[in-house]
mmCIF file of C-alpha atoms in Angstrom:
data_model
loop_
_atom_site.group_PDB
_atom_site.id
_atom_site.type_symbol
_atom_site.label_atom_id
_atom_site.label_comp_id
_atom_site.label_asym_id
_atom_site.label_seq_id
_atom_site.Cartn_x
_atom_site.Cartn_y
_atom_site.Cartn_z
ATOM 1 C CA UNK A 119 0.767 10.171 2.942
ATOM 2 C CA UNK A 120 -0.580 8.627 -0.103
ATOM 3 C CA UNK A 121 0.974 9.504 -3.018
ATOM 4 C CA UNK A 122 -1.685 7.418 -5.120
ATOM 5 C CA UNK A 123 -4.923 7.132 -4.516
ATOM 6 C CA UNK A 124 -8.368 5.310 -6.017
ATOM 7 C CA UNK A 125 -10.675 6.807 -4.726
ATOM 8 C CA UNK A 126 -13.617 4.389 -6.034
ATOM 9 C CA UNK A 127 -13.256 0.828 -4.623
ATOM 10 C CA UNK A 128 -15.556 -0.776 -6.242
ATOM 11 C CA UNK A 129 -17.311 0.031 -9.976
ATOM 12 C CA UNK A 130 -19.790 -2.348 -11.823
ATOM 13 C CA UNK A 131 -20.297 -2.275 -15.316
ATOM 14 C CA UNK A 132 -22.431 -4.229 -18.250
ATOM 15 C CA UNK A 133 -20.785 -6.516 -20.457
ATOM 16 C CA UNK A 134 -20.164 -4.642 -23.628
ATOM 17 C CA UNK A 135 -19.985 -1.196 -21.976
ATOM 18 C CA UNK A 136 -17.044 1.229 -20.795
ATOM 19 C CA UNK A 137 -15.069 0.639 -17.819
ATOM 20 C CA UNK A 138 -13.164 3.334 -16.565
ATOM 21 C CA UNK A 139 -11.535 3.527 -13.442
ATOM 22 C CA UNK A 140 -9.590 6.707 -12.415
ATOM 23 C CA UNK A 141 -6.577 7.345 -9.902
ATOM 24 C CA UNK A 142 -5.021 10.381 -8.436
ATOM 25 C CA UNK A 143 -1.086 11.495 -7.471
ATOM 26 C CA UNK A 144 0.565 13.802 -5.626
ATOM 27 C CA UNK A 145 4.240 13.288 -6.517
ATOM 28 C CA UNK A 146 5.387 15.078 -9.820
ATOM 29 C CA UNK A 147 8.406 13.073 -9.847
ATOM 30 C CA UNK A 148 7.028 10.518 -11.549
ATOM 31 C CA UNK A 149 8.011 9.353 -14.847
ATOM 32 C CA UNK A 150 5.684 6.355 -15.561
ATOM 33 C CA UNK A 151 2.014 5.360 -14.630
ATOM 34 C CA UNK A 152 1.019 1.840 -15.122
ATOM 35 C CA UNK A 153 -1.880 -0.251 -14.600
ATOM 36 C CA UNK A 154 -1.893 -3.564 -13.231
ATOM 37 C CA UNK A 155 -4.847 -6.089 -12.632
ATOM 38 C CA UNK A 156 -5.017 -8.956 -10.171
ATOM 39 C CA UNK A 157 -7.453 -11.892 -9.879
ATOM 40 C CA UNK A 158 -7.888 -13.870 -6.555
ATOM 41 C CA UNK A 159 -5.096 -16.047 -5.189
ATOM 42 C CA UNK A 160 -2.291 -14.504 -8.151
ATOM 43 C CA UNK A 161 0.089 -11.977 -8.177
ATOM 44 C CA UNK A 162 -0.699 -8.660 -10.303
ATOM 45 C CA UNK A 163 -0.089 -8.799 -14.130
ATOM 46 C CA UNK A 164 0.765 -5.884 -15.508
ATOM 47 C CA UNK A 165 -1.662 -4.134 -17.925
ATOM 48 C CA UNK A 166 -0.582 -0.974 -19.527
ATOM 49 C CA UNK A 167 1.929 1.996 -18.523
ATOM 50 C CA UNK A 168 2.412 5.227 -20.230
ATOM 51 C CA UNK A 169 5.257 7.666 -19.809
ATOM 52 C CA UNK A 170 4.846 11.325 -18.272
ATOM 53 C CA UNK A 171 5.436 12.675 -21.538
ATOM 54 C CA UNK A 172 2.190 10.937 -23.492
ATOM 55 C CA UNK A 173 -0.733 12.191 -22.510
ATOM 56 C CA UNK A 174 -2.421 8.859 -24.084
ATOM 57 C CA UNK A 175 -1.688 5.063 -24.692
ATOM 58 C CA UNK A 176 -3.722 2.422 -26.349
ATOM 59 C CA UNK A 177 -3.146 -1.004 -26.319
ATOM 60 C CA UNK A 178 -6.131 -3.127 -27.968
ATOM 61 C CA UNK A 179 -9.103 -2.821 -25.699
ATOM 62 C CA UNK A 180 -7.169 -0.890 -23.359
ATOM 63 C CA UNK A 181 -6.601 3.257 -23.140
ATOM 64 C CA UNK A 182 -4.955 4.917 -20.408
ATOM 65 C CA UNK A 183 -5.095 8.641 -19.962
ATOM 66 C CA UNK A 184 -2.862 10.921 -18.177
ATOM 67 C CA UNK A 185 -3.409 14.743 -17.255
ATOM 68 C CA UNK A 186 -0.769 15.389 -15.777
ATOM 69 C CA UNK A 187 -1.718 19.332 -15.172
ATOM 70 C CA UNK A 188 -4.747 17.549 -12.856
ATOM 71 C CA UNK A 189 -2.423 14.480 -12.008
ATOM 72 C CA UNK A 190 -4.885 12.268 -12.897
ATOM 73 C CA UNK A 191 -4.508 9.221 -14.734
ATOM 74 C CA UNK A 192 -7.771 7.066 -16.086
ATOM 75 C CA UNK A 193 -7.922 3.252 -17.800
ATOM 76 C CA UNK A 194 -10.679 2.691 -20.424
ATOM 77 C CA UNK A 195 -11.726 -0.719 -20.894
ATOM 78 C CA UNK A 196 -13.679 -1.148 -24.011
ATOM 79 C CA UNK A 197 -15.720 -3.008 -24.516
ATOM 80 C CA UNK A 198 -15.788 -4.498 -20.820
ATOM 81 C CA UNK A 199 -15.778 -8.398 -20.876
ATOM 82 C CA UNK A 200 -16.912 -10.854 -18.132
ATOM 83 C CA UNK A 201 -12.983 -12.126 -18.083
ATOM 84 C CA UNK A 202 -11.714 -8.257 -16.968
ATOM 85 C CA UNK A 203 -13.669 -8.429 -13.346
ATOM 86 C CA UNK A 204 -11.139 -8.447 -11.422
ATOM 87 C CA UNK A 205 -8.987 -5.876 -8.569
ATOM 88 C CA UNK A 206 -7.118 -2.848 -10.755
ATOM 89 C CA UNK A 207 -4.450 -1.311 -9.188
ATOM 90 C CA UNK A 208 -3.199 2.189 -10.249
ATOM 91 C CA UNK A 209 0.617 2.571 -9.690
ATOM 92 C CA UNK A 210 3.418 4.881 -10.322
ATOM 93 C CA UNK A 211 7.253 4.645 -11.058
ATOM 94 C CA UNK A 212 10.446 6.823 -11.613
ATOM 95 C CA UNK A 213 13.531 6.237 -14.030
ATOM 96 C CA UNK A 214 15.224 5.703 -10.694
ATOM 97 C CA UNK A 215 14.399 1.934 -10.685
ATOM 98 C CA UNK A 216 11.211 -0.420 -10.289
ATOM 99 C CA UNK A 217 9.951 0.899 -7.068
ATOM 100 C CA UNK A 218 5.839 1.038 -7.688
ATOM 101 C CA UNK A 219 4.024 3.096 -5.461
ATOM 102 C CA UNK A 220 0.333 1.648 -5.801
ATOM 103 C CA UNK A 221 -2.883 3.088 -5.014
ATOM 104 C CA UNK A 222 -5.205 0.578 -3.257
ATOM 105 C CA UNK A 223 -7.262 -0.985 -5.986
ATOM 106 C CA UNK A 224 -10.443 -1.006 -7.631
ATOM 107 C CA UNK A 225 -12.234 -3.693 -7.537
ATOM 108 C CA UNK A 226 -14.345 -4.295 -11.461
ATOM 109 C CA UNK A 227 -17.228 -6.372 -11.468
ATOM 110 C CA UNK A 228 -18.380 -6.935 -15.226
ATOM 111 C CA UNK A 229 -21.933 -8.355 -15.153
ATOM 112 C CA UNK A 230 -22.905 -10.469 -18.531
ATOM 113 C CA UNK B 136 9.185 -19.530 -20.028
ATOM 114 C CA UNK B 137 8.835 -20.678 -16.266
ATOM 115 C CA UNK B 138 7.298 -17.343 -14.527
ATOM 116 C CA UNK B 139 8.541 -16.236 -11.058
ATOM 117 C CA UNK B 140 7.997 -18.448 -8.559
ATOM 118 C CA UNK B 141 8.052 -18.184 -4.365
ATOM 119 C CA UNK B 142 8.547 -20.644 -1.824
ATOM 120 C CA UNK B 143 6.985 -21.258 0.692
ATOM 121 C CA UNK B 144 3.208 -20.358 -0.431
ATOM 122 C CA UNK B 145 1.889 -20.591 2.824
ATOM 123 C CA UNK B 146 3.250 -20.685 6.060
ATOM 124 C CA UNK B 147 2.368 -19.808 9.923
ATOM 125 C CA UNK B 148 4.893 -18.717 12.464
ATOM 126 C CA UNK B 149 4.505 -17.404 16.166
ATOM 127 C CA UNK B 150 5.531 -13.846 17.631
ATOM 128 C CA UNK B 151 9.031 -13.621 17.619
ATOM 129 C CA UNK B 152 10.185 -16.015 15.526
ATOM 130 C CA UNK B 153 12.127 -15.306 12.158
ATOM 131 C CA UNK B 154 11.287 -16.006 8.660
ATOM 132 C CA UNK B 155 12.819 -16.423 5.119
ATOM 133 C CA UNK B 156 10.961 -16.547 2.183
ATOM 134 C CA UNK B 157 12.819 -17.239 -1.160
ATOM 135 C CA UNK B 158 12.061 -15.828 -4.960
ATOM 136 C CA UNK B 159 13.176 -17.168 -8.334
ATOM 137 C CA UNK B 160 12.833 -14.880 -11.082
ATOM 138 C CA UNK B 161 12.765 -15.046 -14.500
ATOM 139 C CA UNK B 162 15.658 -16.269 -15.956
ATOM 140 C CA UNK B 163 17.498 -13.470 -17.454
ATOM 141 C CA UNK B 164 16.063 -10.783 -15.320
ATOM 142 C CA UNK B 165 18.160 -9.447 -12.938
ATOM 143 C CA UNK B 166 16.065 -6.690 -11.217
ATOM 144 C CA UNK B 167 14.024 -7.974 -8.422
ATOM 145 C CA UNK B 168 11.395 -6.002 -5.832
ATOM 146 C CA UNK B 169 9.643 -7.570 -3.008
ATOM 147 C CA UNK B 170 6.462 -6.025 -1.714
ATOM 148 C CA UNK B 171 4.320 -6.378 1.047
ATOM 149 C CA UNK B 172 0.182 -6.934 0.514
ATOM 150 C CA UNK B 173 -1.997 -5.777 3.606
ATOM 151 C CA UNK B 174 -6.031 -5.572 3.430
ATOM 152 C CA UNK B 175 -5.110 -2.281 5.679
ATOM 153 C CA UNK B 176 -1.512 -0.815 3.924
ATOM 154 C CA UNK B 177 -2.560 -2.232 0.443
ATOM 155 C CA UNK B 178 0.613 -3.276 -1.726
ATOM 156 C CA UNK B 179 3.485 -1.290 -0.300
ATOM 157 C CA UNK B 180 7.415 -1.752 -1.853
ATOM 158 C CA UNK B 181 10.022 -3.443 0.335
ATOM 159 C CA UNK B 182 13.203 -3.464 -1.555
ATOM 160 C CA UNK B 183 14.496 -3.768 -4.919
ATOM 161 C CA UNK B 184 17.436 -5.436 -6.095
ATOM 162 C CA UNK B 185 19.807 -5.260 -9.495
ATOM 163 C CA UNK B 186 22.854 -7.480 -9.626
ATOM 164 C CA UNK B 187 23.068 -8.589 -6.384
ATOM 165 C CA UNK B 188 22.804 -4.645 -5.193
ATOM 166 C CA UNK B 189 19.905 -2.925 -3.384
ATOM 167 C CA UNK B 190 18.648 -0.474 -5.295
ATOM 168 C CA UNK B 191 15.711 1.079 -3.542
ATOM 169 C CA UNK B 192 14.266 0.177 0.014
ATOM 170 C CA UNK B 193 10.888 1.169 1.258
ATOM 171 C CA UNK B 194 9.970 2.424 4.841
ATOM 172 C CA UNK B 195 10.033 -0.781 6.597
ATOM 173 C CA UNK B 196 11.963 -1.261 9.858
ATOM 174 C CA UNK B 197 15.161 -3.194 9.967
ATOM 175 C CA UNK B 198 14.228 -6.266 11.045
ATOM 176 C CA UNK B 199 13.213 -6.542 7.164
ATOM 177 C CA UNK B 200 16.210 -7.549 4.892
ATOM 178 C CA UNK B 201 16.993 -8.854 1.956
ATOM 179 C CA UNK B 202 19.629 -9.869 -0.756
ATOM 180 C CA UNK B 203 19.686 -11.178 -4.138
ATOM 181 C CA UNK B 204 22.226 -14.131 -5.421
ATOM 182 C CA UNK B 205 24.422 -13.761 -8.345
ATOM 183 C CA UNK B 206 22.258 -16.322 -10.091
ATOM 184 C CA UNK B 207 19.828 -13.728 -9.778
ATOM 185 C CA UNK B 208 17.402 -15.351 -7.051
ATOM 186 C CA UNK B 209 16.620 -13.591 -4.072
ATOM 187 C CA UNK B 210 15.348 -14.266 -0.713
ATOM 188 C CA UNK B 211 14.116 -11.947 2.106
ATOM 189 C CA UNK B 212 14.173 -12.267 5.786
ATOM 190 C CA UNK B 213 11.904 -10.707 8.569
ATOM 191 C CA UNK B 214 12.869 -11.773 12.318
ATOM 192 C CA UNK B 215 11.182 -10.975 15.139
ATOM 193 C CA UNK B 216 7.707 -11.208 13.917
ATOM 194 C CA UNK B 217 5.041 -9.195 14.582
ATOM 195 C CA UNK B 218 0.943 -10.036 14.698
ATOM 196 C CA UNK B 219 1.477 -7.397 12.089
ATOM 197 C CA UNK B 220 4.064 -8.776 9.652
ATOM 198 C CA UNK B 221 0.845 -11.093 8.042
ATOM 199 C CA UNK B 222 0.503 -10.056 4.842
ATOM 200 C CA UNK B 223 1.149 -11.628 1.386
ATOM 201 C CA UNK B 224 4.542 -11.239 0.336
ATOM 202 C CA UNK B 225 5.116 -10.359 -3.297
ATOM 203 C CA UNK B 226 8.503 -11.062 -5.459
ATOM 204 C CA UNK B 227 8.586 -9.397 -8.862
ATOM 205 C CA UNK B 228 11.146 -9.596 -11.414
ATOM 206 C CA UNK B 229 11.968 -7.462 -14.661
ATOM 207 C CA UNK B 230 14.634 -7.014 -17.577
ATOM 208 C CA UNK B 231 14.841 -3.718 -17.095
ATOM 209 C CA UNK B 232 16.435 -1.562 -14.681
ATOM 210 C CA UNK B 233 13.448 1.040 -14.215
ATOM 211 C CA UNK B 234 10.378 1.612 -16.054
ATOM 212 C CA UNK B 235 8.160 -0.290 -13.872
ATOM 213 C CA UNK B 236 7.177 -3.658 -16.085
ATOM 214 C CA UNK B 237 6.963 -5.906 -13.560
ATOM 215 C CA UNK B 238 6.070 -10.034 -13.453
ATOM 216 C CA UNK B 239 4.919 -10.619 -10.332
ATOM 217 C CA UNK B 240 5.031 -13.969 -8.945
ATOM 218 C CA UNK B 241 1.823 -15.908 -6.436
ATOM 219 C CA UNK B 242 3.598 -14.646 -3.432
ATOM 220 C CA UNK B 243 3.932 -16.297 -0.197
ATOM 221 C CA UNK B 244 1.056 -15.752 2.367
ATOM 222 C CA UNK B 245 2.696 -15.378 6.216
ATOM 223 C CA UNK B 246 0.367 -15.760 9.157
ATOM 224 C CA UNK B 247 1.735 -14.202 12.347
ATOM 225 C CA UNK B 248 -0.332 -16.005 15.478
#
């Protein structure tokens, strides 16, 4: 059962142009969405969150979005740099602690 | 500020045998969460740990355990390995108690043969 899901593994986009890659959920539970982005041979580095009560969060060239009536949550990268290809991973968090459930990644090619 | 770091990095055991691998986090975080990283499962939670207390453990059988040191570190242990148990192993640590903000660190990559 997965309670997050990406459905798009792989998106490529022009330097300069919008990224965005989207993820679904199924558990209502959750209180936070964050994004996290991983390049070969590292661990993930976190991104950008937002709570379940925003319905938007910006941080630079960074926007998340959350519907939460759709339970859908989106990350805008603009404008997309050659730096940001790398694997995105969607994931989602209660209050109850720091137990991510991830969905399985996107991988971002940005072409120059 | 040193970031979290894993030991081993790599390492190859047989069927059967037992591994530990060992996390340092952050200094002055005190919440750590191991996960597991499979090209088939993705990145799926292990446990989680606050002050030497698990917090949270994922659905992983038994012969996965863990425990975190009052000095914060933590190390996990997995015995009687499985072909299946290769995966990277992931060690995050955070200030917070929930939220999600996570530093991850490398991880340590465990081949099964």
């Amino acid at each position: 059962d997965q309670q997050v899901k990406q459905n798009s593994p792989s998106l490529s986009v022009q330097e300069g142009r919008i990224s965005i890659l989207n993820c679904d959920y199924t558990n209502s539970m959750f209180d936070y969405f964050l994004w996290y982005k991983k390049y070969p041979a590292e661990g993930p580095t976190f991104l950008i969150s937002i709570s379940s009560i925003k319905d938007k969060n910006e941080d630079g060239r960074f926007t998340v979005f959350l519907n939460k009536s759709a339970k859908h949550l989106s990350l805008h990268i603009v404008p997309s740099q050659p730096g940001d290809s790398a694997v995105y991973f969607c994931a989602a968090a209660s209050n109850a602690g720091n137990m991510l459930t991830f969905g399985g990644g996107t991988r971002l090619m940005v072409k120059p | 500020k040193a970031g979290v770091t894993q030991t081993p990095r790599y390492l190859i055991k047989t069927r059967g045998q037992q591994v530990t691998l060992s996390c340092s986090p952050i200094s002055g975080h005190r919440s750590v969460s191991w996960y597991q990283q499979t090209p088939g499962q993705g990145l799926q939670f292990l446990f989680e740990y606050f002050s030497e207390t698990q917090r949270n453990k994922g659905n992983f059988p038994g012969r996965f355990s863990g425990r975190q040191f009052s000095n914060s570190r933590s190390e996990m242990n997995v015995s009687t390995l499985e072909l299946g148990d290769s995966a990277l192993y992931l060690c995050a640590s955070s200030p917070f108690l929930g939220g999600g903000e996570l530093f991850f660190g490398e991880g340590s990559r465990l081949t099964v043969l």
